[in-house]
Coordinates of C-alpha atoms in Angstrom, one line a residue:
Chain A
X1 CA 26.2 -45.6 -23.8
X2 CA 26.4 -42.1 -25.9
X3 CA 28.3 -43.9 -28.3
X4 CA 25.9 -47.0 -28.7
X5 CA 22.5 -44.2 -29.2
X6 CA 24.7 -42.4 -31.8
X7 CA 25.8 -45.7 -33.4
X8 CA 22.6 -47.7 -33.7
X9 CA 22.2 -47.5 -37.2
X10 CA 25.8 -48.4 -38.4
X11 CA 25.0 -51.3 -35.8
X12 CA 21.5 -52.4 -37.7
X13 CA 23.7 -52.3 -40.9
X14 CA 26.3 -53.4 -39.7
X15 CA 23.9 -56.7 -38.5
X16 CA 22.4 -56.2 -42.2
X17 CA 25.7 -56.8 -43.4
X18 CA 26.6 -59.6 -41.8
X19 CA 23.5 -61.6 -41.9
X20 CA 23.7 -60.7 -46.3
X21 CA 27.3 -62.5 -46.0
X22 CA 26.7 -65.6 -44.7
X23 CA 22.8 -65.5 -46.6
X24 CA 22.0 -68.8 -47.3
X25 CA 23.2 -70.2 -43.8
X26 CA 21.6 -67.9 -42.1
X27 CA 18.7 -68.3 -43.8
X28 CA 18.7 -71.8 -43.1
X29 CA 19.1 -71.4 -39.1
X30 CA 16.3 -69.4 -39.0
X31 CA 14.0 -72.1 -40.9
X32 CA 15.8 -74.8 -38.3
X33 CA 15.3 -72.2 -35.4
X34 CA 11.4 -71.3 -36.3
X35 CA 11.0 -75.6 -36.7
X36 CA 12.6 -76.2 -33.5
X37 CA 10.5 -73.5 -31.4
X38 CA 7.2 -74.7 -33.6
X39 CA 7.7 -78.2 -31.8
X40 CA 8.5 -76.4 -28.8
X41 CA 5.4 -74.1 -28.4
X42 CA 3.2 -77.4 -29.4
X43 CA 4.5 -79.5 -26.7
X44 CA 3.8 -76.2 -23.9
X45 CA 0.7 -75.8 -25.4
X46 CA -0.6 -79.6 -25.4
X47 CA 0.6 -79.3 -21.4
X48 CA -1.2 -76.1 -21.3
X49 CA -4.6 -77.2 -22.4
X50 CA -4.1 -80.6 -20.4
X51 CA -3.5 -79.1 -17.6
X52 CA -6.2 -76.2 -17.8
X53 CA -8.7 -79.6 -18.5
X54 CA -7.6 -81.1 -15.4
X55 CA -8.1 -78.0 -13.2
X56 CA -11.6 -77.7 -14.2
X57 CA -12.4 -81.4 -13.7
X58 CA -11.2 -80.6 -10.5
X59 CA -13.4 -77.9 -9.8
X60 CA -16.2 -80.0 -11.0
X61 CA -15.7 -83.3 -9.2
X62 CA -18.6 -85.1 -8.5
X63 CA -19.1 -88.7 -7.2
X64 CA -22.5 -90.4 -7.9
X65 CA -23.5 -92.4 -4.9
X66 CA -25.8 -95.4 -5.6
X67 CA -28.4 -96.6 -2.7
X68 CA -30.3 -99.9 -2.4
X69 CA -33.7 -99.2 -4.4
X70 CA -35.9 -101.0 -1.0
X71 CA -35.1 -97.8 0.4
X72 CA -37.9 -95.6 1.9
X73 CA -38.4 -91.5 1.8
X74 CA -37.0 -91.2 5.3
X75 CA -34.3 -93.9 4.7
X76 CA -33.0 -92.2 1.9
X77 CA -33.2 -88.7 3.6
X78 CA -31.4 -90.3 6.8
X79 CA -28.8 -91.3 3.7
X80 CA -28.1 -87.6 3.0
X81 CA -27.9 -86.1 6.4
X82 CA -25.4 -89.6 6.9
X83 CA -23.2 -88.7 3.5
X84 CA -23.5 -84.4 4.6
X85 CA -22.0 -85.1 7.7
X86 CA -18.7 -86.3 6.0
X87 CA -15.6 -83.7 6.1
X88 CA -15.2 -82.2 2.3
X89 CA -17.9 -82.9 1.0
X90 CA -20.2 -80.1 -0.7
X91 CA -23.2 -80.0 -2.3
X92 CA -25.3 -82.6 -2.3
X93 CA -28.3 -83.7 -4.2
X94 CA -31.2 -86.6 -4.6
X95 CA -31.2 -87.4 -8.3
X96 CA -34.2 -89.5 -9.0
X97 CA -34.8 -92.1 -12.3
X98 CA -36.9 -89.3 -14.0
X99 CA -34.5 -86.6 -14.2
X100 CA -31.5 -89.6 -14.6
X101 CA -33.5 -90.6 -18.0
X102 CA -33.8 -86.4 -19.2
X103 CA -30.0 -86.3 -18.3
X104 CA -29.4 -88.8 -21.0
X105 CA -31.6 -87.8 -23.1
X106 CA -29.4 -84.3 -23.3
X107 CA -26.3 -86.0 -23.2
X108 CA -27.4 -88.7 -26.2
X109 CA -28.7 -85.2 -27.7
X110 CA -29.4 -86.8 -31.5
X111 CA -29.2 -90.4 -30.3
X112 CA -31.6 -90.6 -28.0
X113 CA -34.5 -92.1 -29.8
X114 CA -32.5 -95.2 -28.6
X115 CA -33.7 -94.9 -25.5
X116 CA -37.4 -95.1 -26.5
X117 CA -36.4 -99.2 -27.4
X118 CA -36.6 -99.5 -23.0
X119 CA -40.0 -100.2 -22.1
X120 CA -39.1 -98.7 -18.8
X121 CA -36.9 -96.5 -17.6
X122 CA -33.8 -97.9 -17.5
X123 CA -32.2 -95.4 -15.0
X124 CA -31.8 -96.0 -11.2
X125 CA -31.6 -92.8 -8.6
X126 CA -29.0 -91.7 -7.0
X127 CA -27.3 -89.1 -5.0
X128 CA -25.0 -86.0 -6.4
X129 CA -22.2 -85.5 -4.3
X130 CA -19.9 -82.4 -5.1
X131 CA -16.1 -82.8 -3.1
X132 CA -12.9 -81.7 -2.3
X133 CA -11.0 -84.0 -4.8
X134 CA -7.6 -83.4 -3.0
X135 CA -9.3 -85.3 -0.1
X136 CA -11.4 -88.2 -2.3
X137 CA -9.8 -91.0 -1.1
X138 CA -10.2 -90.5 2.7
X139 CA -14.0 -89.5 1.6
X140 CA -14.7 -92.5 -0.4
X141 CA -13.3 -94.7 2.2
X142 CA -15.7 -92.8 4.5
X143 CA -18.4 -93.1 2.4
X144 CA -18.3 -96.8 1.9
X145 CA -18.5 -97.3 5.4
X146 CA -21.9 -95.1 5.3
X147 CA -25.0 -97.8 6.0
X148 CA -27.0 -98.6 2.5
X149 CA -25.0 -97.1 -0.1
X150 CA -24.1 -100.1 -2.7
X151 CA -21.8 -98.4 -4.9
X152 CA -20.0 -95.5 -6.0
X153 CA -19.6 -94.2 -9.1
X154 CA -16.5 -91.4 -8.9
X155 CA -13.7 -89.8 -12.0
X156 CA -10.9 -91.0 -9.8
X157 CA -9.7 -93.1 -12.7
X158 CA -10.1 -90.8 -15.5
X159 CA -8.6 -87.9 -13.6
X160 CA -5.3 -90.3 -12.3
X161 CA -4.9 -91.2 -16.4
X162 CA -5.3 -87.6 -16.8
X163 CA -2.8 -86.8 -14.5
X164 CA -0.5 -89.5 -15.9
X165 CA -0.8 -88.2 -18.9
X166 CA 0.2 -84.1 -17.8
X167 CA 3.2 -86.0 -15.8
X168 CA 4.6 -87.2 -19.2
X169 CA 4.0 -84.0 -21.4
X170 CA 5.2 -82.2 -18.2
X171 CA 8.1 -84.5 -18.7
X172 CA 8.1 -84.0 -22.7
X173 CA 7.8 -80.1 -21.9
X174 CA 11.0 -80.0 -19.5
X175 CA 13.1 -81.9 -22.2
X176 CA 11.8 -80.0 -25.0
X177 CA 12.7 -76.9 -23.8
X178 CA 16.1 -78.2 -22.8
X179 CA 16.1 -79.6 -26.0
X180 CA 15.3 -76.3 -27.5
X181 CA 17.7 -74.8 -25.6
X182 CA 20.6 -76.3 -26.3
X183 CA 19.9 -76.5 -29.7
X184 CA 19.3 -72.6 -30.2
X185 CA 22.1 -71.9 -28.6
X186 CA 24.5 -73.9 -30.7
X187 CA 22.8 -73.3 -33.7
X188 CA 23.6 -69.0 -33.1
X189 CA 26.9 -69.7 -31.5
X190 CA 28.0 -71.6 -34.3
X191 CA 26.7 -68.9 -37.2
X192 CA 28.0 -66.4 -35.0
X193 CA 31.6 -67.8 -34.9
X194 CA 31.6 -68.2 -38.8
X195 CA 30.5 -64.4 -39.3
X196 CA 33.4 -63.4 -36.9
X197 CA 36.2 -65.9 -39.0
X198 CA 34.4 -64.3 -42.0
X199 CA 34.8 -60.4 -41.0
X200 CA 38.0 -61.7 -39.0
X201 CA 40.4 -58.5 -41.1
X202 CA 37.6 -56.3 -40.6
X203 CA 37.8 -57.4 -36.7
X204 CA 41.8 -57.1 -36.3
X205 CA 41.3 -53.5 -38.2
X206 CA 38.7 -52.2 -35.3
X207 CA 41.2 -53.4 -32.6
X208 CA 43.8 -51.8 -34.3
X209 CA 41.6 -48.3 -34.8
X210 CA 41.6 -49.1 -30.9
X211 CA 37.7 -50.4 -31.0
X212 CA 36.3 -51.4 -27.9
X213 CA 35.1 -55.3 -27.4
X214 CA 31.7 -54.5 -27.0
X215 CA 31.5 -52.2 -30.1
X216 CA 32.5 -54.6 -32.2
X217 CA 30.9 -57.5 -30.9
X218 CA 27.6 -55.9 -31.0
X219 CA 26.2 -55.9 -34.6
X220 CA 27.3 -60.3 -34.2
X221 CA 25.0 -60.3 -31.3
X222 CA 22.3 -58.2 -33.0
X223 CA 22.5 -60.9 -36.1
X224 CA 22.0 -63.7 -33.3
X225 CA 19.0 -62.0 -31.9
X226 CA 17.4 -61.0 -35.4
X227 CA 18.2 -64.9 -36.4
X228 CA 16.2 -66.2 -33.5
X229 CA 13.3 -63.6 -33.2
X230 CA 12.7 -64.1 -36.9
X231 CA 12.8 -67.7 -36.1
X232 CA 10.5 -67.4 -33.3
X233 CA 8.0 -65.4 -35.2
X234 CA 7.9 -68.1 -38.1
X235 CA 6.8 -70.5 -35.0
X236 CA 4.4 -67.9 -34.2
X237 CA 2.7 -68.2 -37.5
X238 CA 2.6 -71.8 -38.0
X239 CA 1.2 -72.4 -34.2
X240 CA -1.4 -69.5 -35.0
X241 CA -2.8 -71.6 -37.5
X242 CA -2.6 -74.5 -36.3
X243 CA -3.9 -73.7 -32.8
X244 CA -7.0 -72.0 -34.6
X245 CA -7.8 -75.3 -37.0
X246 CA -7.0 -77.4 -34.3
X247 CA -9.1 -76.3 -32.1
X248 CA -12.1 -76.4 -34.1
X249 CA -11.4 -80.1 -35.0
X250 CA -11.3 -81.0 -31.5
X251 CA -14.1 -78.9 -30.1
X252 CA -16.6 -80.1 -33.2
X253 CA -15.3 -84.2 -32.1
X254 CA -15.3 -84.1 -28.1
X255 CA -17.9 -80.6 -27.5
X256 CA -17.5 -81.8 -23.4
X257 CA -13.4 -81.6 -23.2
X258 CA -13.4 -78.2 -21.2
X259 CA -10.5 -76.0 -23.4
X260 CA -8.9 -73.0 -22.4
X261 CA -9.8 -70.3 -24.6
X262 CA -8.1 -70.2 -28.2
X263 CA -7.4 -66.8 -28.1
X264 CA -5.4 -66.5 -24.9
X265 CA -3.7 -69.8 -25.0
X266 CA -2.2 -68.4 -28.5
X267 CA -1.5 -65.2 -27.0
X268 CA 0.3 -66.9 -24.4
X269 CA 2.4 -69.2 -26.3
X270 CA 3.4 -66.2 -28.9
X271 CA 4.9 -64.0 -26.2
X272 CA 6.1 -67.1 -24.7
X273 CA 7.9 -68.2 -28.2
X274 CA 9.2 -64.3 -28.8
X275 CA 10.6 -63.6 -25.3
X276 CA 12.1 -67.3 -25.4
X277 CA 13.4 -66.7 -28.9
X278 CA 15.0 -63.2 -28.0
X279 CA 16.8 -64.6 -24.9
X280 CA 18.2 -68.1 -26.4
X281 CA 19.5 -65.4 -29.3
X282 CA 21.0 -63.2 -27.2
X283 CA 22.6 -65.8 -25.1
X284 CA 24.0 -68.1 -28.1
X285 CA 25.0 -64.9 -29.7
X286 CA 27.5 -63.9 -26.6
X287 CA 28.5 -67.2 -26.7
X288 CA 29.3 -67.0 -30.2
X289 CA 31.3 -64.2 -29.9
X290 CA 33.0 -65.0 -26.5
X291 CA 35.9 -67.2 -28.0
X292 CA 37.8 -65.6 -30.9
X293 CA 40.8 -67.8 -31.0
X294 CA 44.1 -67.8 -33.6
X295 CA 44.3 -65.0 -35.6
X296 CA 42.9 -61.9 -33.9
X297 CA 44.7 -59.1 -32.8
X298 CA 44.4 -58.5 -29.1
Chain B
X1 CA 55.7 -39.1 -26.1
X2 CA 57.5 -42.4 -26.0
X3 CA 60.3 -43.1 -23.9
X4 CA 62.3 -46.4 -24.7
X5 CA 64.7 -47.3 -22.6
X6 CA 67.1 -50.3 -23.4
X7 CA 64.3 -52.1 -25.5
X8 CA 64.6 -54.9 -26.9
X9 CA 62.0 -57.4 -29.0
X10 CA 62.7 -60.8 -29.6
X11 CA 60.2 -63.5 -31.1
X12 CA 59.0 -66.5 -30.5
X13 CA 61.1 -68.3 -32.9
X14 CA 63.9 -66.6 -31.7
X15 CA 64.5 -63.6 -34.3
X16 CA 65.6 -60.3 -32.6
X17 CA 64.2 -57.7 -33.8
X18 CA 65.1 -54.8 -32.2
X19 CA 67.9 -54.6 -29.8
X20 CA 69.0 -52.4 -26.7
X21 CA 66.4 -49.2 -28.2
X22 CA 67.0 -46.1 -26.4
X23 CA 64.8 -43.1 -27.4
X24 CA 62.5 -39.8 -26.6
X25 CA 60.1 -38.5 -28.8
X26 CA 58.5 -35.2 -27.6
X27 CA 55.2 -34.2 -28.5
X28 CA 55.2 -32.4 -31.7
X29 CA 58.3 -34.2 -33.4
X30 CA 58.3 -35.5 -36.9
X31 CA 60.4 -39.1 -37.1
X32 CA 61.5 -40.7 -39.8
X33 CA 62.4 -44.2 -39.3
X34 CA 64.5 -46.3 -42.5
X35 CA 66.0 -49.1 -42.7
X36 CA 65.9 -52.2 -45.6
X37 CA 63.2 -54.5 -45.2
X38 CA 63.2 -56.9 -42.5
X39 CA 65.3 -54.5 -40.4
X40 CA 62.7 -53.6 -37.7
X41 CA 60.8 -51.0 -38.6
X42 CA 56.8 -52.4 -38.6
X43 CA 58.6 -54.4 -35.1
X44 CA 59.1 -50.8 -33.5
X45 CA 55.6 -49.5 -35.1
X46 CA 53.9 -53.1 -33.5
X47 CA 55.8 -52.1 -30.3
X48 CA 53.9 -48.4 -30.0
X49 CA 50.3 -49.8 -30.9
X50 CA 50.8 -52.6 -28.4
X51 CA 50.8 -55.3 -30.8
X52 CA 53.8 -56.6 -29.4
X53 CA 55.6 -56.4 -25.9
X54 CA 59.2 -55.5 -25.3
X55 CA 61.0 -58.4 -24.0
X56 CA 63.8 -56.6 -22.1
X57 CA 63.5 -52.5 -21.1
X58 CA 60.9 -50.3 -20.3
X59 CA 58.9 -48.7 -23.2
X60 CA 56.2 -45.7 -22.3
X61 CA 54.0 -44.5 -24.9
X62 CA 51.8 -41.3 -23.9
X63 CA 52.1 -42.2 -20.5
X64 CA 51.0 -45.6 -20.6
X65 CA 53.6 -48.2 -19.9
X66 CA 53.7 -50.8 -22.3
X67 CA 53.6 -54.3 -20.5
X68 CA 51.3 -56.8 -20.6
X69 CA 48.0 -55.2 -20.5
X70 CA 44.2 -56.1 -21.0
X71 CA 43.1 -55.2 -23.9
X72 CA 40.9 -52.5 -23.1
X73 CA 43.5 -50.4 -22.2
X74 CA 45.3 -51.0 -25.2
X75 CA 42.4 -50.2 -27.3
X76 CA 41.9 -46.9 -25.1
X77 CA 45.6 -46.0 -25.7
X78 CA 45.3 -47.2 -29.8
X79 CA 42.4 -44.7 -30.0
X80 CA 44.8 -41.8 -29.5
X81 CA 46.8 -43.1 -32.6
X82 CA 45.7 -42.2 -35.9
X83 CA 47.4 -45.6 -37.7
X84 CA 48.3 -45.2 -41.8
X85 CA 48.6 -49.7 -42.4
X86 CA 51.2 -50.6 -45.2
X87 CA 48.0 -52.7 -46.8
X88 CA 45.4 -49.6 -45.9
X89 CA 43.0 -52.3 -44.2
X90 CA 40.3 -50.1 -45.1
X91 CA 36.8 -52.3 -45.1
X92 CA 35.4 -53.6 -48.2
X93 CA 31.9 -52.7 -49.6
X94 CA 32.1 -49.7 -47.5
X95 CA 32.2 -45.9 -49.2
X96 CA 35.6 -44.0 -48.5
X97 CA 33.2 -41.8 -46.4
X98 CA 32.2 -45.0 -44.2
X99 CA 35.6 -45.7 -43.9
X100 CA 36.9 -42.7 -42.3
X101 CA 34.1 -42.6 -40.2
X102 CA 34.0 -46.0 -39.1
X103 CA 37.6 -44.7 -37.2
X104 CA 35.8 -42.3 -34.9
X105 CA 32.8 -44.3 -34.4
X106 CA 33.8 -45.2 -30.6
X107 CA 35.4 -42.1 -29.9
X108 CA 31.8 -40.5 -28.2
X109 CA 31.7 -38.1 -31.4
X110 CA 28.2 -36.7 -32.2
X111 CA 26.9 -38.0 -35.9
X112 CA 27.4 -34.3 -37.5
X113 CA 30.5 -33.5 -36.2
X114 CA 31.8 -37.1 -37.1
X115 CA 30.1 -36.7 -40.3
X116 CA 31.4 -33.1 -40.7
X117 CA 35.1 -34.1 -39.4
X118 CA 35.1 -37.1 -41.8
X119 CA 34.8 -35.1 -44.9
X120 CA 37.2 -32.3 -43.1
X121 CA 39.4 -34.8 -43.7
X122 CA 39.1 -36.5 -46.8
X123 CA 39.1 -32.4 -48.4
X124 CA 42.5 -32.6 -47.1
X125 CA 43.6 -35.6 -49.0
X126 CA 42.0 -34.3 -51.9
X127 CA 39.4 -36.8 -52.1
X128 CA 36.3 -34.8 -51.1
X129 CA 34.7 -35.7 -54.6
X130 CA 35.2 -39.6 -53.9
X131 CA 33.2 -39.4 -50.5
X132 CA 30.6 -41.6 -51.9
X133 CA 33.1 -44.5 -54.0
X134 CA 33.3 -47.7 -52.7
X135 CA 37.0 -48.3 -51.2
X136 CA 37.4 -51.4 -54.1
X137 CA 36.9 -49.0 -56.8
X138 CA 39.3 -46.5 -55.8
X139 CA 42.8 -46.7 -57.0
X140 CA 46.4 -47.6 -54.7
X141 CA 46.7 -44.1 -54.2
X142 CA 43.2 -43.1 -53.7
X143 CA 43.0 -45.7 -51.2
X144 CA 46.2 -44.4 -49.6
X145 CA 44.6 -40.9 -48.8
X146 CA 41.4 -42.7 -47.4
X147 CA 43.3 -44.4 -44.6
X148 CA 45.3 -41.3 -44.1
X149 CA 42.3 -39.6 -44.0
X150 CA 40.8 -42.0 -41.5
X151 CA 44.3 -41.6 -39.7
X152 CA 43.9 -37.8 -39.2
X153 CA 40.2 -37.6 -38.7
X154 CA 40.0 -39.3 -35.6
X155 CA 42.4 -36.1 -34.2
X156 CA 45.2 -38.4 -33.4
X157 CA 48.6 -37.2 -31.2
X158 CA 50.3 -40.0 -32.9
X159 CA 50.1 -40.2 -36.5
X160 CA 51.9 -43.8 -37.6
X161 CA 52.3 -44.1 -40.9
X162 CA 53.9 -47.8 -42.3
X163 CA 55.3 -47.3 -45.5
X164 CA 53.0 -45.1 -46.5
X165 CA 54.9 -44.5 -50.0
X166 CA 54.9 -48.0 -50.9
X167 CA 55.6 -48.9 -54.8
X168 CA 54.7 -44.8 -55.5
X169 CA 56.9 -43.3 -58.3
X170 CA 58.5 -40.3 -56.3
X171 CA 56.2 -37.4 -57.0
X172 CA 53.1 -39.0 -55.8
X173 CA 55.5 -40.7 -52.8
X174 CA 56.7 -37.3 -51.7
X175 CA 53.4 -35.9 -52.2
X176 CA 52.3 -38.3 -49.5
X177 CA 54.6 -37.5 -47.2
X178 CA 54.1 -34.3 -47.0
X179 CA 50.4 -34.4 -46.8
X180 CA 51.3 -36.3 -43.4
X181 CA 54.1 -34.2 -42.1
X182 CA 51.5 -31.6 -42.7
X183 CA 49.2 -33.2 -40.2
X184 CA 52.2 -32.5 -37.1
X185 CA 51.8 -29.8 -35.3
X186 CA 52.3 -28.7 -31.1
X187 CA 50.1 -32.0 -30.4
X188 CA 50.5 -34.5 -32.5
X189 CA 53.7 -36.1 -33.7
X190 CA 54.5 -38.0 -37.1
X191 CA 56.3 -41.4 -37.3
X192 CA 56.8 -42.5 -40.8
X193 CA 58.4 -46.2 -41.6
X194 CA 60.4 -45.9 -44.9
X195 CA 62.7 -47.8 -47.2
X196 CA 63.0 -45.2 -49.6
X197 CA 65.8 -43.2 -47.8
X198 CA 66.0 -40.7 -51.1
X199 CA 62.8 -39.9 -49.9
X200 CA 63.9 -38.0 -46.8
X201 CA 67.9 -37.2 -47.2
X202 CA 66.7 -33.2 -48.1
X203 CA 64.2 -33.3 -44.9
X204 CA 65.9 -30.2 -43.0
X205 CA 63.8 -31.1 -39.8
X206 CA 62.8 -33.9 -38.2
X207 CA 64.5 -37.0 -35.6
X208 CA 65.6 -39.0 -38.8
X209 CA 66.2 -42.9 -36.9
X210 CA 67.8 -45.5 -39.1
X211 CA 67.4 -49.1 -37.7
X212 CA 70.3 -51.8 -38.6
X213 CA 69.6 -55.3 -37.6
X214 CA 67.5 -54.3 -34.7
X215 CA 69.8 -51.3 -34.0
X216 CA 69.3 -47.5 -34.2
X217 CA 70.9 -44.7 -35.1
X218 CA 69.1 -41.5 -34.2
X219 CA 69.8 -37.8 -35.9
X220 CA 68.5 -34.5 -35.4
X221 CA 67.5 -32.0 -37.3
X222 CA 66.4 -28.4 -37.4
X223 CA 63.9 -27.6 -34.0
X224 CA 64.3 -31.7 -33.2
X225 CA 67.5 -30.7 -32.1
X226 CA 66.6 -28.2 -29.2

């Protein structure tokens, strides 16, 4: 340990050296390595933000319930007492044509001068019902059931494509990073293996000097870990910018898609790409420098 | 030191290089080991350093028996040699300083005293001014005092030196060997490989072993033989 403190320069040039050697490849696995963890970091990130949007659909999930319009004051109050006394459901509130029609009119924002070509209002009432999502089918099915309600009007749908569409970039995520993996790792164990045939005299000489293993091997697995963390912080960049363009494109198209905040979901996915970058370098690197075959001195 | 009994070295394909070795070397001694090329020499240098294995008899080498062994012991028992290689094997792109440091690196020396041993050494080679020269620019026998220097440095007890006089003429090839004879004292013992017999026949001390088609013949001189 003594001996690695005292030595940590010779083992930074050392690393220096090496990665100078073997230049041009290296500096092509770092421009592979910084692609591969780019497309790596998108694919978590489209899963993060999907994800994140789901959650707060969930935590927002209304139905609109739909009466028959023949109904009376008392009917309709008889309604909600009927639709509160269902288990998981929350809030609930009488949403009549007036405030339907300002509704719109918020939502159309710019547009809604259309709504002025209605010589009435075009908007029925109908009751707000907030509920436990994890329970909406059992609460639809008892809702149905309820006397006088005609139709409901729930985001089951959009929140099962929604959720189809997490399972797949879940899916996409898992293999990615597999994907990543694998690659990395080969890509350092390979480089790694051609700077050790490269120094392969200067190896046999240590061993003969009575070097230990890990003394020499170290500067090989400092160039693996340099290889991927510059790598990984080329990724870093590109998803920095992108992210931050991105993401005021899709907020100025679609204002109501609830995003995770651009600031953490970047900070998130740098550390993620750095700590993931180190580790694969690391690991390919002592994989790299596991196998020394013909030619080495023992 | 080293204590061969009946050792023996033969090689894969079959070539026997050393046969039915019997030998002590105290601590301290100065050997000389001739012979023509081929006759076993570098064979009984690979056997101290662990390169190679005896294949019959029992070799010990400060202690440490020489069988198969994992290589970290090896390396533990190479790091009380101080090696002088027939082709130097000193690193490339690296200053003669460098070099002779880059021998003591794993031996839990502090950076000054490494620093300050290094140079030691190379003012005892006589190469103090050519600290800073790359190895590549230095000449044969320039680059022979750097991997002597390297050698010695490191505070060896067993300085091996293979054919360290190489194609000198014989001023400069005596001159090297007694820069490393100079290097024994109560700790450390000398082995020197050479073909140049002439170079030794006036030697009034030493254990003077000349090896024959794998076989030795062993004679003492002045203190070697008390």
């Amino acid at each position: 340990m003594k001996s690695a403190v005292y030595n940590m320069g010779y083992f930074l040039k050392e690393a220096k050296t090496l990665f100078k050697i073997d230049f041009m490849s290296n500096v092509l696995s770092i421009l592979s390595i910084g692609l591969i963890f780019f497309i790596l970091a998108l694919v978590i990130s489209g899963w993060d933000i999907m994800s994140f949007i789901i959650e707060t659909i969930e935590k927002e999930a209304e139905i609109n319930i739909y009466y028959r319009e023949a109904l009376n004051n008392e009917e309709i109050s008889k309604l909600i007492d009927d639709i509160k006394s269902v288990e998981g459901i929350g809030d609930v509130k009488l949403v009549d044509e007036e405030e339907s029609y300002l509704r719109m009119k918020d939502i159309l924002g710019d547009e809604a001068h259309i709504l002025e070509l209605f010589e009435d209002n075009p908007f029925s009432p109908f009751i707000e019902v907030q509920i436990n999502i994890a329970e909406s089918d059992i609460i639809l099915e008892k809702l149905n059931e309820i006397e006088n309600v005609e139709y409901i009007r729930d985001n089951k749908r959009v929140l099962d494509r929604l959720y189809d569409i997490v399972s797949v970039l879940e899916f996409i995520g898992i293999l990615a990073v597999v994907a990543v993996g694998i690659s990395t790792l080969m890509v350092v164990s390979h480089i790694i293996r051609q700077g050790i045939y490269n120094n392969r005299d200067q190896i046999n000489t240590l061993k003969l000097l009575g070097a230990p293993q890990p003394f020499i091997d170290f500067p090989f697995v400092l160039e693996g870990l340099f290889l991927t963390l510059i790598g990984g912080f080329i990724a870093s960049i590109l998803l920095f910018v992108l992210l931050n363009y991105g993401y005021g494109q899709v907020e100025m198209a679609i204002p109501f898609i609830p995003l995770p905040s651009v600031k953490n979901l970047i900070k998130a996915m740098i550390s993620f790409t750095l700590v993931t970058s180190a580790i694969l370098g690391v690991i390919g690197s002592l994989l790299g420098v596991a196998k020394q075959g013909e030619g080495y001195i023992r | 030191m080293i204590e061969a009994k009946s050792v023996s070295l033969v090689y894969e394909n079959g070539t026997v290089a050393l046969r039915d070795v019997s030998l002590h070397i105290k601590p301290g001694e100065i050997v000389y080991i001739t012979g023509p090329s081929g006759s076993g020499k570098t064979s009984f240098l690979k056997l101290l350093m662990g390169i190679e294995y005896p294949t019959t008899g029992r070799l010990k080498v400060m202690g440490q028996t020489m069988s198969r062994m994992n290589a970290s012991n090896i390396r533990r028992l190479r790091q009380k040699m101080g090696p002088v290689f027939q082709e130097f094997k000193l690193i490339r792109g690296r200053t003669a300083l460098e070099n002779v440091m880059l021998g003591m690196r794993f031996l839990g020396f502090p950076p000054k005293k490494m620093q300050e041993y290094a140079m030691e050494a190379l003012t005892n080679v006589g190469l103090e001014h050519k600290s800073s020269s790359l190895v590549e620019r230095l000449s044969w026998g320039e680059s022979q005092r750097v991997a002597i220097a390297r050698a010695i440095a490191r505070r060896p007890s067993l300085i091996l030196a293979d054919e360290p006089t190489g194609n000198l003429d014989v001023d400069n090839a005596m001159n090297i060997m007694d820069l490393l004879t100079s290097f024994r004292d109560e700790n450390t013992s000398v082995i020197i490989t050479t073909h140049a017999t002439h170079l030794i026949e006036d030697k009034e001390e030493g254990t003077f072993i000349r090896i024959k088609n794998g076989n030795l013949q062993i004679e003492r001189r002045g203190e070697a033989l008390v």
